[in-house]
Structure formats: C-alpha cells, structure tokens
Coordinates of C-alpha atoms in Angstrom, one line a residue:
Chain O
X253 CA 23.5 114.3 121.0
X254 CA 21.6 111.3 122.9
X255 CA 24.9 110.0 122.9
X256 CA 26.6 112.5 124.8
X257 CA 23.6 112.4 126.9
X258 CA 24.0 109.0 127.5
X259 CA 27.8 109.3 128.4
X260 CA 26.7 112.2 131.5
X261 CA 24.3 110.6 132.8
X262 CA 26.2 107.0 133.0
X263 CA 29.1 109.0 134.3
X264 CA 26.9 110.3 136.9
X265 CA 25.6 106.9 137.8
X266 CA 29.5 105.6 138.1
X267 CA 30.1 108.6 140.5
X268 CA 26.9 107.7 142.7
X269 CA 28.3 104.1 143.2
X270 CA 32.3 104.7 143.8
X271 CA 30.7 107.1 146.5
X272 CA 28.8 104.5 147.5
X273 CA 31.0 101.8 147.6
X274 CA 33.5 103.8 149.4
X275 CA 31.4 104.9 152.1
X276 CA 29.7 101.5 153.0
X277 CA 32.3 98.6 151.6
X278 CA 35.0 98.0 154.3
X279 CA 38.1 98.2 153.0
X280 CA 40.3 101.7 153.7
X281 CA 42.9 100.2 155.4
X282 CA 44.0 96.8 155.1
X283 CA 46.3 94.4 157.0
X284 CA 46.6 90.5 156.3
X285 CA 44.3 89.9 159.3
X286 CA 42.5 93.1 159.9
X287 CA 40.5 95.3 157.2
X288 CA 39.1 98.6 158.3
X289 CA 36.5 101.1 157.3
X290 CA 34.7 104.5 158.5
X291 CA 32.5 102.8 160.2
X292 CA 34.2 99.4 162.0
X293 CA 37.0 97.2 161.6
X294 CA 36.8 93.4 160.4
X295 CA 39.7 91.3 162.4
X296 CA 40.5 88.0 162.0
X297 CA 40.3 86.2 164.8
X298 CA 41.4 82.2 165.3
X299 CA 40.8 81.8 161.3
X300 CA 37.5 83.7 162.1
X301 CA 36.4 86.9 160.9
X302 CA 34.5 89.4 163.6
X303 CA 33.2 92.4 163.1
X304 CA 34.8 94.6 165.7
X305 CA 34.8 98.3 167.0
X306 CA 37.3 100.8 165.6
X307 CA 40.4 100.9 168.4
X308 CA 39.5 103.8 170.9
X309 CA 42.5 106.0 170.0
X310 CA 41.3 106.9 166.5
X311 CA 40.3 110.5 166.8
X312 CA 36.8 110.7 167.6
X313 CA 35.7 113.8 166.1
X314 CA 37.8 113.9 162.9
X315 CA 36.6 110.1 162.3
X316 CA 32.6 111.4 162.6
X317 CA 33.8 114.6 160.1
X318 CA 35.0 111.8 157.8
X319 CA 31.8 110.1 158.1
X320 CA 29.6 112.8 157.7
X321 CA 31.6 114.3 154.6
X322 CA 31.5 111.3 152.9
X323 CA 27.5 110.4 153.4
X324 CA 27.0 114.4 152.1
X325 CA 29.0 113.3 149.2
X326 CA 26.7 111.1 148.6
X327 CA 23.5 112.5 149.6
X328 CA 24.8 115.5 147.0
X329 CA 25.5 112.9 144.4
X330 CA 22.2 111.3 144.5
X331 CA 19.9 114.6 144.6
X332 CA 22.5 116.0 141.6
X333 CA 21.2 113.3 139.3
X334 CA 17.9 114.0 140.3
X335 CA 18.1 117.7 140.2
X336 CA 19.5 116.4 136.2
X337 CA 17.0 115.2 134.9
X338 CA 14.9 117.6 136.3
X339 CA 16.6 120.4 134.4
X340 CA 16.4 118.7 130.8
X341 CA 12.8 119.0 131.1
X342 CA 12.3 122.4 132.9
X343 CA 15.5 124.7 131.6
X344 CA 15.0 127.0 128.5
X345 CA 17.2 126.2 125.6
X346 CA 20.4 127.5 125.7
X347 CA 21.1 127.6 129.2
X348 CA 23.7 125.9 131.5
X349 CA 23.2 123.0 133.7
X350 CA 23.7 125.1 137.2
X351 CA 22.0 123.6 139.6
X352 CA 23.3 120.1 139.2
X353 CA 26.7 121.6 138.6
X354 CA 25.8 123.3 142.4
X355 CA 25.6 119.8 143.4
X356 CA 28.1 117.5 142.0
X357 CA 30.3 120.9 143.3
X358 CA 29.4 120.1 146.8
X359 CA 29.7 116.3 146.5
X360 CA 33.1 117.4 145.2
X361 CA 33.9 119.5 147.8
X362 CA 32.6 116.8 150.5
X363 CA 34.1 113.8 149.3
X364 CA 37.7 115.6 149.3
X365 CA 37.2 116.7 152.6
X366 CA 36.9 112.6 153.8
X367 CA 39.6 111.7 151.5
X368 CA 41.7 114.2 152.7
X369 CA 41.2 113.9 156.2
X370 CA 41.6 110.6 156.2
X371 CA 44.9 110.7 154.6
X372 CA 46.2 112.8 156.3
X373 CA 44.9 112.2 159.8
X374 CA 44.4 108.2 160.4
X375 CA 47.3 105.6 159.8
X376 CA 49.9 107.8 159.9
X377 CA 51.9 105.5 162.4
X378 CA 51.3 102.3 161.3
X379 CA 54.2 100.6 159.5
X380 CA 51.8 97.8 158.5
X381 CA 49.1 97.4 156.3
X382 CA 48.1 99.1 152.9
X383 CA 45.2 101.7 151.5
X384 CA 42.1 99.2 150.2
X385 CA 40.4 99.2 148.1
X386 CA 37.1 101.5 149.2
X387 CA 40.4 104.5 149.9
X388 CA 41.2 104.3 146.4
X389 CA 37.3 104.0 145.1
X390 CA 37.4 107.6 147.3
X391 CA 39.7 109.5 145.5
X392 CA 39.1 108.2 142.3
X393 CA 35.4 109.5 142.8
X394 CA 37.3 112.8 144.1
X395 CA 38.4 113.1 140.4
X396 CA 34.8 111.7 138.8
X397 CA 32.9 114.3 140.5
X398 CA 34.8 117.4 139.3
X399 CA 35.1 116.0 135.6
X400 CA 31.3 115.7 136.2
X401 CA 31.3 119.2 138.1
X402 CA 33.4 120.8 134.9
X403 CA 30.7 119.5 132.3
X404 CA 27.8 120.3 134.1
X405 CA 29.2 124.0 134.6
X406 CA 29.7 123.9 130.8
X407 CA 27.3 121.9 128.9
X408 CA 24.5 124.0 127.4
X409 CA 20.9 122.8 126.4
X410 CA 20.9 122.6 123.1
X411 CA 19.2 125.3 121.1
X412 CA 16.3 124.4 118.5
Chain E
X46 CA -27.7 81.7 175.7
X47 CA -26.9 84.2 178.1
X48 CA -25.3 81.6 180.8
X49 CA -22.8 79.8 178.4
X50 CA -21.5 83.4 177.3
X51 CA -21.3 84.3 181.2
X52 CA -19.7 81.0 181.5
X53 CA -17.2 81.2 178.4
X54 CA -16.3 85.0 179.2
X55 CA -15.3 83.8 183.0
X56 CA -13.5 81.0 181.9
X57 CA -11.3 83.1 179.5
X58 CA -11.0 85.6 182.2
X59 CA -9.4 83.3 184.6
X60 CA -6.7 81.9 181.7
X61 CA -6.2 84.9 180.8
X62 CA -5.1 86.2 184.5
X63 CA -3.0 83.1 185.0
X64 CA -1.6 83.5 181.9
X65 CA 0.4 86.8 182.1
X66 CA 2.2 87.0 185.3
X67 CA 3.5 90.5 186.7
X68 CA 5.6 92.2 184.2
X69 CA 8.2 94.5 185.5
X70 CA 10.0 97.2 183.5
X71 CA 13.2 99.2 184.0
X72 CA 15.7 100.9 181.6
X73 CA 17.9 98.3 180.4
X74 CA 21.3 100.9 180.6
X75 CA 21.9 104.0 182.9
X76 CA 24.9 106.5 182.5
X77 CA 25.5 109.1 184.9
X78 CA 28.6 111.6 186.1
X79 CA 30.6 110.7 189.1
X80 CA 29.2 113.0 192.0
X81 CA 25.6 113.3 190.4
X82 CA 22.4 111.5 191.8
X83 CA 20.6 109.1 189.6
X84 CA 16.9 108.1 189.6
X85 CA 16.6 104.2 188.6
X86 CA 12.9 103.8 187.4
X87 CA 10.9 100.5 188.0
X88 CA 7.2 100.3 187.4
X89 CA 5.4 97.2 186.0
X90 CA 2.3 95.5 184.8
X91 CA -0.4 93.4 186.0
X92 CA -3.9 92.4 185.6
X93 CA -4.4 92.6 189.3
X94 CA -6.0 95.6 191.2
X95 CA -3.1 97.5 192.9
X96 CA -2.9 95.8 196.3
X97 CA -2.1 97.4 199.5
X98 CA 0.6 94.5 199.7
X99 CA 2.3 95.9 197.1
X100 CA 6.0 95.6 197.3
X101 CA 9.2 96.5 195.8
X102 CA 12.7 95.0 196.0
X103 CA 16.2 96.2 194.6
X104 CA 18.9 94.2 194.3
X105 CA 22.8 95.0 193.6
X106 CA 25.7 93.4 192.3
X107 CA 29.1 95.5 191.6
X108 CA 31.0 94.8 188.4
X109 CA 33.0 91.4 189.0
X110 CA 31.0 89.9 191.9
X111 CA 29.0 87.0 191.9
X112 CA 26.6 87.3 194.4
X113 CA 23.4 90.5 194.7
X114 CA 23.3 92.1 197.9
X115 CA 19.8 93.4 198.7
X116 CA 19.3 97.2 199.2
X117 CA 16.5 98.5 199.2
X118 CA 12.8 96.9 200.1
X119 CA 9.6 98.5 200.2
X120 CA 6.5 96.3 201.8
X121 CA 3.4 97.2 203.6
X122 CA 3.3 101.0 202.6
X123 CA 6.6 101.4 204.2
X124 CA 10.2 102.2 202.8
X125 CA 12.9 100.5 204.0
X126 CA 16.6 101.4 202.8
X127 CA 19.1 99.3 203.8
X128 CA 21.1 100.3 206.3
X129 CA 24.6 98.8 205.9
X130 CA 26.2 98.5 202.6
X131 CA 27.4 100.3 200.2
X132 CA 24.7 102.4 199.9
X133 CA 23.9 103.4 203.0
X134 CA 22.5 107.0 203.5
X135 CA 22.8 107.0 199.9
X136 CA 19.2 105.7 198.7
X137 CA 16.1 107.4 198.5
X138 CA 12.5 106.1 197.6
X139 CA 10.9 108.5 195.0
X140 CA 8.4 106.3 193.8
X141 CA 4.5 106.1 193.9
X142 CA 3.4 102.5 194.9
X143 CA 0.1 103.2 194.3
X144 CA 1.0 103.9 190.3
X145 CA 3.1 101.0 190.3
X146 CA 6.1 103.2 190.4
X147 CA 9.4 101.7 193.0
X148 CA 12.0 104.1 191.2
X149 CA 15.0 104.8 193.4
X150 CA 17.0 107.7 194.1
X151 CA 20.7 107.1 194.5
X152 CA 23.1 110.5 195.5
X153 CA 26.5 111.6 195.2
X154 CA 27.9 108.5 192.5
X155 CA 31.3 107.1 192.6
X156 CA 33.0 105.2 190.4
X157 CA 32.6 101.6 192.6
X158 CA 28.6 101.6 192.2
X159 CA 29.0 100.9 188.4
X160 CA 27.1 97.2 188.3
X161 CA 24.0 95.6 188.1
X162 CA 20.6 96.7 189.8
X163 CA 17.8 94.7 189.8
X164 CA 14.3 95.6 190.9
X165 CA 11.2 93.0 191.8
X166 CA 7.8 94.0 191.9
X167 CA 5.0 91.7 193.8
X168 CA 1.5 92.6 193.8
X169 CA -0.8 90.0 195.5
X170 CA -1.9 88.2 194.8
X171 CA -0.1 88.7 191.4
X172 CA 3.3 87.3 192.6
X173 CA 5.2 85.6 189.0
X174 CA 7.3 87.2 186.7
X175 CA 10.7 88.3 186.0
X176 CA 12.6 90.4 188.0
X177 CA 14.0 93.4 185.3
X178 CA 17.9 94.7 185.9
X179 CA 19.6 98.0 184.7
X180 CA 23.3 98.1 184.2
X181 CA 24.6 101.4 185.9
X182 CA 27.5 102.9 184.5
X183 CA 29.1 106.0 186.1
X184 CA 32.0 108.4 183.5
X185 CA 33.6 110.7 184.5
X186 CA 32.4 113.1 181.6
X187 CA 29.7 112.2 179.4
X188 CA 31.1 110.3 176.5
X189 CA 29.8 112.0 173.1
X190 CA 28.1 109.6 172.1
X191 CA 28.7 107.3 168.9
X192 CA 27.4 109.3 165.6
X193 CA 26.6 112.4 167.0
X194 CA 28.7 114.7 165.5
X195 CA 28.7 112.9 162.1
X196 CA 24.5 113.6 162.5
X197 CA 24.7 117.1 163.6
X198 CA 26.9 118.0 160.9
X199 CA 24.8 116.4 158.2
X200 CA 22.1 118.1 159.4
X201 CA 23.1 121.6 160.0
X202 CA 24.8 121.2 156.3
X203 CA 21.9 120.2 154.8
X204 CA 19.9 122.7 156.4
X205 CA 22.0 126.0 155.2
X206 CA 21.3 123.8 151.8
X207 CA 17.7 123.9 152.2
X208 CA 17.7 127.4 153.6
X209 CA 19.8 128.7 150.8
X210 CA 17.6 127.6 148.2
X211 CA 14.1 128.4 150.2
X212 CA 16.2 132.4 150.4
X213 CA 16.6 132.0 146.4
X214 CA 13.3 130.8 145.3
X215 CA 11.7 133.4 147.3
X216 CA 13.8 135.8 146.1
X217 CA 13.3 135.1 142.9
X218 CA 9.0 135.5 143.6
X219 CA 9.3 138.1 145.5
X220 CA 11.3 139.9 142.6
X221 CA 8.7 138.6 139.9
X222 CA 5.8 140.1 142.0
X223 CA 7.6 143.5 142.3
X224 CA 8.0 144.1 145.5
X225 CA 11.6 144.2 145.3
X226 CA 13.4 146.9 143.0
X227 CA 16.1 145.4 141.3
X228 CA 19.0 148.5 139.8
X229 CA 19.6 145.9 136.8
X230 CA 16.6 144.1 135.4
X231 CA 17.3 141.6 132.8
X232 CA 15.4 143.1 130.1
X233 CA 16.4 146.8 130.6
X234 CA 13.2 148.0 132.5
X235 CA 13.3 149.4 135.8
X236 CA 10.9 147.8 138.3
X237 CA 10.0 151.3 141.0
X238 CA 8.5 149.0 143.7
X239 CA 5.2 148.9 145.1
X240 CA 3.5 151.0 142.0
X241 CA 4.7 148.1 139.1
X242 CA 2.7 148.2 136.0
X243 CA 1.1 145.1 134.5
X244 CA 3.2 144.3 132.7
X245 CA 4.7 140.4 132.7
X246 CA 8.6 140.0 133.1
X247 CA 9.5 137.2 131.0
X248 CA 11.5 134.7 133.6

C-alpha cells in the first residue's frame, strides 16, 4: 500500500519537473548555432553565445498562448500535488481522489494545448534545425500527466 | 553645550547642501501614436528654496544625429519655445515652476521626432547635477506589449478556477444549511427549504 503510495506521489513529482524543465530550460528548437525556447533564443555569435530576442515574425499571440498554457500546466501540477496530500488526510475512506484528478486533468489539458500549438504552428518552414530537448520533455509530460490523471480518477482510499 | 551643537548642526548643514546637487527626474522611455500629443514630464530635487530664477531647458537630438539642438527654455518666469526647428508651433509649456514641474507639451507626432530629449533644471543658487533624457518613440499602433496576453490569460484562467470552486464550496454550505432544496438528497430525505428540521445531514 505505502508502496503504491510512494510510486503516485514520485510520479507526480517527475510530472512537476518535466513541466518544469520544459517550460524554463531552452531548448525546443535547436540548430548547431542557435537553440531556442518560449521565452528567447540563444545564438552563437563569433564562438560566443548571446542571449537574444525571439525573431519578430514568430506569431505574437499564439507564442504568449504557448507560454501561458505551459506555466498553467504547471501552476496545475504544483497545486495537484498539494491538493494530494491534502486529500489523504481529509477524504472519507472509500472515496476517489477527484479533486487532484480535476487538476492534473487541467495540467493535462494545458500542457497539450503548448505542445500542440507549438507543433503545429512554429518551425514549420525551417529546413534546419531539430526538436530539443525541453520539446520532447513537453510531450513526454503530455503523456505523464494523463497516466497520472487516469489513476487519480481511479484510485480509491482504502477502506479500514 | 548649546554652541558646539549649534556649531556641529550648521557645519553638517552646509556639507550636506554642497553635497547633493540638483537632481532632475524624467521618464527614462516615452511611446506615443503618430498624430497624438505627448506630455514629457521633468521635475527635480533640491535642498534649495524654489528660486524665482528657476529655469528649465530641453534639449533634442533625432535618432542618428550627433549634435542636441535646444528647444525649449524657460527663465525668469517666462516660457520661451523655440521658434525655428523642428518643433516649431509644436511645443507647449504645461508645467508649474513653482512645483518644480518643466513638463512639455508636444502636438500632432510624426514619425521624425522619435530621438532623444533632454531636460535641465537650475535653481539658484542650486546649479549642479545631471541633466535627465527620455527616449521618445512614436508607432504607428501601440505594440501589445511583451507578456501581456500570456498574463491575461493566466489570470482570467485561474480566476474561472477560483470562482468555480468559491460557486461549489458555497453550494455545498448553502445546501448543508438548508436553504437550498435539493429533488435528490443523498440519504433519501427530502430537505423543504426554509422550515428544515434539526436534523444533521451526514456530509
């Protein structure tokens, strides 16, 4: 029991930081001198790296929805684990985990939204380059968060 | 006793007034709409009394030149625009010398007076410091500025969250307390509003 415990709640944690790691490390799209994020873009510059604005044609608004989605994700994230532990203290035996299930459901929900905006909108022209590191940390925690959605919706406190 | 306090407390009054010379203050950054007017405040700071000397100077560069041209001046309770240059007709004085205000009123922007204003304050006999500039820059429409949709939509989404659960929790009390009827109660009973019985419902 304690171990299944454990197992949530560390696979919680993991979800919290790929969200995390996504969102703030810098590395969504890659070329061998440039590597780019949500937020700006890292070019190499005479064997120097600087820390540049994102190119003015990237499309303003559905670059801030992207950013927004993915700190909800993990704004939802965090207060889910939160709202966790909370519940194995306060539910009544026998009852489902809702509420964190509510929010890993929305940190689901928003951390889609990014991923799939950002696929489908943003490098679409570029010949260049590859997906990072921090894309794939995205849509990995696209999958971690439903798994952790699924068992929330379906774990019950145990019974005495 | 009395004379070396008098003494020490003049002393430090008159490093203290040489100390801190005049300090002027402006916005650093401007942004206005071709075709608007834009005020460009300029107040500043000093020890000294507000003297009837008090004057005010603006200076202008344009993006790219080297050299200021001077503007606008106001000395010995007059205003004096300058009247040649780009500006001419152009420039107001909406500030209050007497509350250390020079601000400027400039009308009817176009796209050459983006550059560098600078304004200088002397108040005698308070005459050092540092002039303070403000970088005017005139759009065409007002750029949406960096973050503020990503914020807006944070917040409205976390406010429906907070709403939606402030809507159940008080549903849920105002339920328990019976002022609500509810067609299916959990254990069977029906609740018939205000009149509810004493009994507890078992949450």
């Amino acid at each position: 029991m304690f171990v299944l415990l454990a197992v949530i709640f560390l696979l919680h944690l993991a979800c919290i930081a790929l969200l995390l790691a996504a969102t703030i490390q810098n590395a969504w799209w890659m070329t061998d001198t440039m590597s780019t994020d949500i937020w700006a873009r890292w070019t190499l510059i005479g064997g120097q790296w600087n820390y540049t604005a994102l190119p003015g044609f990237y499309p303003k608004e559905y670059l801030q929805a992207v950013q927004a989605s993915s700190i909800l994700a993990c704004i939802f994230c965090i207060l889910g684990l939160f709202v966790f532990v909370a519940q194995l203290y306060t539910l009544p035996r026998g009852k489902r985990f809702l509420f964190s299930a509510a929010f890993q459901l929305l940190a689901w929900i928003c951390i889609m939204i990014a991923a799939s905006i950002y696929t489908d909108i943003f490098h679409r022209q570029e010949q260049q380059g590859w997906y990072g590191s921090s894309f794939i940390l995205a849509w990995i925690s696209v999958c971690l968060t439903f798994i952790s959605c699924v068992i929330y919706f379906t774990l019950r406190k145990k019974t005495a | 006793m009395l004379s070396v306090l008098a003494l020490t407390s003049v002393v430090l009054l008159g490093i203290a007034s040489q100390s801190t010379a005049l300090v002027v203050n402006t916005d650093s950054e401007k942004h206005a709409l071709v075709g608007s007017d834009v005020r460009l405040s300029c107040s500043f700071f000093s020890w000294q009394w507000t003297s009837p000397e008090v004057s005010f100077t603006w200076h202008y560069r344009p993006d790219g030149a080297k050299d200021a041209i001077s503007i606008f001046h106001y000395g010995g309770g007059e205003a004096y625009p300058a009247n040649k240059g780009p500006f001419q007709n152009r420039l107001e004085f909406v500030g209050n010398p007497s509350r250390r205000d020079g601000s400027i009123l400039i009308k009817n922007l176009d796209f050459g007076d983006n550059g560098t204003f600078t304004c200088d304050a002397k108040n005698p006999p308070d005459i050092g410091g540092h002039p303070s500039t403000i970088r005017l820059l005139v759009f065409e429409k007002v750029p949406v500025q960096a973050g503020v949709i990503t914020g807006s939509i944070i917040g409205v989404v976390l406010g429906l969250l907070i709403l939606v659960v402030a809507i159940y929790y008080l549903m849920r009390f105002l339920v328990a307390r019976r002022v609500f009827s509810l067609s299916m109660s959990k254990h069977g009973k029906k609740g018939k509003g205000k009149e509810g019985s004493q009994q507890k419902q078992r949450i």
